[in-house]
Amino acid sequence: MTPKELALKSIGYRKNILKYIYGANAGHTGGSLSCIDILNVLYNHTLNVGPDNFKSPDRDRYIQSKGHCVEALFVVLADKGFFPESDLETLCRYKSHYIGHPTRKVNGVEQNTGALGHGLPISVGTALAAKMDKKAYRVFTLLGDGELPEGSNWEAALTAAHYKLDNLTAIIDHNKLQITGRTSDVCNTDPIDQKFESFGWAVRHVDGHNFKMLQETLDELPFTEDKPSLIIAHTVKGKGISYMEDELKWHHGVPNKQQFAQAIEELDNAVAAL
Amino acid sequence: MGAIIDNVLVSDKANLEVFSGTLQNLAELDRDIVVVTSDSRGSGKLGPFGQKYPAQIVEIGIAEQNLVGVAAGLASAGKKVFAVSPACFLTARALEQIKNDVAYSDNPVKLIGISAGVSYGALGSTHHSLHDFAVLRAVNNITVVAPADNFETEQAIAQAATSNHPFYLRFGKKVMPALPADIDNSFNFGKGRIIREGKDLTIIGTGETVYPAWQAAEKLEQDYNIQAMVISMHTIKPLDYELLARVAANGNPIITVEEHSVYGGLGEACASFLLQHNYHNPFKIMGIPDEYTVTGSQNEIFNHYGLSESGIADTALKILKQKH
Ligand SMILES: Cc1ncc(C[n+]2csc(CCOP(=O)(O)OP(=O)(O)O)c2C)c(N)n1
Ligand SMILES: [Mg+2]
């Protein structure tokens, strides 16, 4: 897909994220909007995975560590044909499998996540299995920036480098916000790149909303042979909706009727402007 | 410990809200009170606390193991520490820190498990704490408490603050109506609180299940002229054996109700005591069964598993029928 086609797709994804969060009156709005362009490029450009090969042991794996942004994942999985989009009308309803975090009851979901700091260790294990079995599949995981202080991430980072897992890519959705405030104020993790480099990872920065740059960067994996790769994706929480961008309260804020209408209008205008 | 409170101070708020208000009052009087959070001050309703007492709150970031370790260190150096994080992460992720750094080392940290049980309903199993009673019952030297209403919450926080030993207190974010305090208006750790007298059976609840247990008892009286005694067993450990022995003595059926797995919690703690002391009352544990928990809101999950007025009343009718 061309960057322009991807851009158009992302607008549709954003509409759906907002539609289903609005319908469920629950969800993680800001972080879903900050990572959706990354998921878009992963699923429509990079990953060798879809409904047809999801059972294949050779498929690429995507494990979403920042599980709270499940709406972004569900919307993309629906678009890929893993399940009918209308299923998402049951989001967070009684007895629905479409709950507020990824679960394997939903077709296309690799791992049950939601407690932060689990995606990287599981991804390390999955990537290690590929090496043991001499398989070519790759493993991708998406972390929040506020998630980084969980010690399990750093333990897994050591293991990944130790076993030279160049089939593993971690992407940090670096939107600089978490629940309480700016990530740099809550627990400063800077400089993330130097920390991971000193742990033995190859690190690149990208603009997490620039489709061309995301495509090119992902095409160059692994960045260094025998090293796990880290992509620090600079993003904006709430991206695409003027009044949500970089605003703390939209972490799990749900738009009201008028806000929802405005958001959809802004996205319609974005289509026209493409 | 356990001053008798002659009027119910607060009611009809979420216990979480009462927790944060009580903590503010304590912090005003005692500058050694320190709250430690893991990106959880919003969920813990501690935003106002942070604004009023910025020098008495320590933000750790999303790192619950670190949260409990740091809290233990602060407590060992004389701070009166409340470590606040969602119950699910606090008691699972940081269990080893709780076991070693808090309980075993006897560092007097007050662990506050917020949004406990299935308060986070539709966020799913990662966010539920249905294991916390079970794991902490098996850890020596920690008092485990689930206050039922605003009064119990306020008392539990205030009394725990004065103790030099570890505590785990858990509560939810749902608004909790005040329970009748005409029979027992006191709160003492390790002493169950009688909410309602009754000659036909005994329903023992804890935390947010005491209210539906009381509602069920009212319904049983109105619809069937059945008199159910209701107990708020707010302290899971140490359990009030004296009260248990007293209510078991007449042979009446006993039902326990908890927002926890049916394994390892209030019910099994009661059963263990009763069997080992030769009480063979008809006995039923109500809670969340050992299965993939149904998805939905806290209310929907409660209703699904019968932790509701009608569910508890039905169980009472069944167990009474068995008896005769
Ligand atoms: C172990 C654990 N602790 C706490 C939480 C509660 N929680 C959910 S999202 C979140 C903030 C995450 O911030 P960040 O990683 O920056 O995510 P994003 O900004 O992308 O939404 C927190 C504290 C959790 N889900 N898991
Ligand atoms: Mg963030």
Coordinates of C-alpha atoms in Angstrom, one line a residue, chain A residues 60-179:
Chain A
D60 CA 4.5 -13.5 12.1
R61 CA 3.4 -12.6 15.6
Y62 CA 2.2 -9.3 16.9
I63 CA 1.8 -9.1 20.7
Q64 CA 0.3 -5.9 22.1
S65 CA 1.9 -5.2 25.4
K66 CA -0.1 -2.0 25.9
G67 CA -3.2 -4.1 26.0
H68 CA -5.5 -1.2 27.2
C69 CA -5.5 0.1 23.6
V70 CA -7.4 -2.9 22.5
E71 CA -9.8 -0.8 20.4
A72 CA -7.0 0.0 17.9
L73 CA -6.2 -3.8 17.7
F74 CA -9.8 -4.9 17.3
V75 CA -10.5 -2.3 14.6
V76 CA -7.5 -3.5 12.5
L77 CA -8.3 -7.2 13.1
A78 CA -11.8 -6.6 11.9
D79 CA -10.6 -4.8 8.8
K80 CA -8.2 -7.8 8.1
G81 CA -11.2 -10.1 8.2
F82 CA -10.5 -11.9 11.4
F83 CA -14.1 -11.3 12.4
P84 CA -17.1 -9.3 11.3
E85 CA -16.8 -5.6 12.2
S86 CA -20.3 -5.7 13.6
D87 CA -19.0 -7.9 16.4
L88 CA -17.5 -4.8 17.9
E89 CA -21.0 -3.5 18.7
T90 CA -20.8 -5.8 21.7
L91 CA -17.6 -4.2 23.0
C92 CA -17.5 -4.4 26.8
R93 CA -21.1 -5.9 26.9
Y94 CA -22.2 -8.8 29.1
K95 CA -20.9 -12.1 27.8
S96 CA -19.0 -10.5 24.9
H97 CA -15.5 -11.7 24.2
Y98 CA -14.7 -8.2 23.0
I99 CA -13.6 -6.8 26.3
G100 CA -11.4 -3.9 27.4
H101 CA -8.1 -5.8 26.7
P102 CA -6.9 -8.3 24.1
T103 CA -8.0 -11.9 24.8
R104 CA -7.4 -15.0 22.7
K105 CA -11.2 -15.6 22.6
V106 CA -11.0 -13.1 19.8
N107 CA -9.7 -14.5 16.5
G108 CA -6.4 -12.8 15.6
V109 CA -5.3 -12.0 19.1
E110 CA -2.0 -13.7 20.0
Q111 CA -1.8 -13.2 23.7
N112 CA -4.0 -12.1 26.6
T113 CA -2.5 -8.8 27.8
G114 CA -3.7 -5.9 29.9
A115 CA -1.3 -6.0 32.8
L116 CA 1.6 -3.9 31.6
G117 CA 5.1 -5.3 31.4
H118 CA 4.2 -8.7 30.0
G119 CA 4.4 -8.3 26.2
L120 CA 8.1 -8.1 25.9
P121 CA 9.0 -11.2 27.9
I122 CA 6.4 -13.3 26.0
S123 CA 7.7 -11.9 22.8
V124 CA 11.2 -12.9 23.8
G125 CA 10.1 -16.4 24.4
T126 CA 8.2 -16.6 21.1
A127 CA 11.2 -15.2 19.2
L128 CA 13.5 -17.6 21.0
A129 CA 11.3 -20.5 19.9
A130 CA 11.7 -19.4 16.3
K131 CA 15.4 -19.5 16.7
M132 CA 15.3 -23.0 18.3
D133 CA 13.1 -24.3 15.5
K134 CA 15.0 -22.5 12.8
K135 CA 11.9 -20.8 11.6
A136 CA 11.8 -17.5 9.8
Y137 CA 8.8 -15.9 11.5
R138 CA 9.3 -12.6 13.3
V139 CA 7.9 -11.2 16.5
F140 CA 6.7 -7.7 17.1
T141 CA 5.5 -6.1 20.3
L142 CA 4.1 -2.7 21.1
L143 CA 4.8 -1.0 24.4
G144 CA 3.6 2.2 26.0
D145 CA 6.2 4.6 27.2
G146 CA 4.6 4.8 30.7
E147 CA 4.9 1.0 30.8
L148 CA 8.7 1.1 30.7
P149 CA 9.4 1.3 34.4
E150 CA 8.0 -2.2 34.9
G151 CA 11.2 -4.1 35.7
S152 CA 10.1 -7.1 33.6
N153 CA 10.8 -5.1 30.5
W154 CA 14.4 -4.7 31.4
E155 CA 14.8 -8.3 32.4
A156 CA 13.4 -9.3 29.0
A157 CA 15.6 -6.7 27.2
L158 CA 18.7 -8.5 28.7
T159 CA 17.4 -11.9 27.6
A160 CA 16.6 -10.7 24.1
A161 CA 20.2 -9.4 23.6
H162 CA 21.7 -12.4 25.3
Y163 CA 20.1 -14.7 22.8
K164 CA 20.8 -12.4 19.9
L165 CA 17.1 -12.2 18.9
D166 CA 17.3 -10.2 15.7
N167 CA 13.9 -11.7 14.8
L168 CA 12.3 -9.6 17.6
T169 CA 11.2 -6.0 17.3
A170 CA 9.8 -3.9 20.1
I171 CA 8.1 -0.7 19.2
I172 CA 7.5 2.0 21.9
D173 CA 4.5 4.2 21.4
H174 CA 6.3 7.3 22.7
N175 CA 3.3 9.6 23.2
K176 CA 5.0 11.1 26.3
L177 CA 1.8 10.8 28.4
Q178 CA 0.4 8.2 30.8
I179 CA -2.5 8.4 33.3

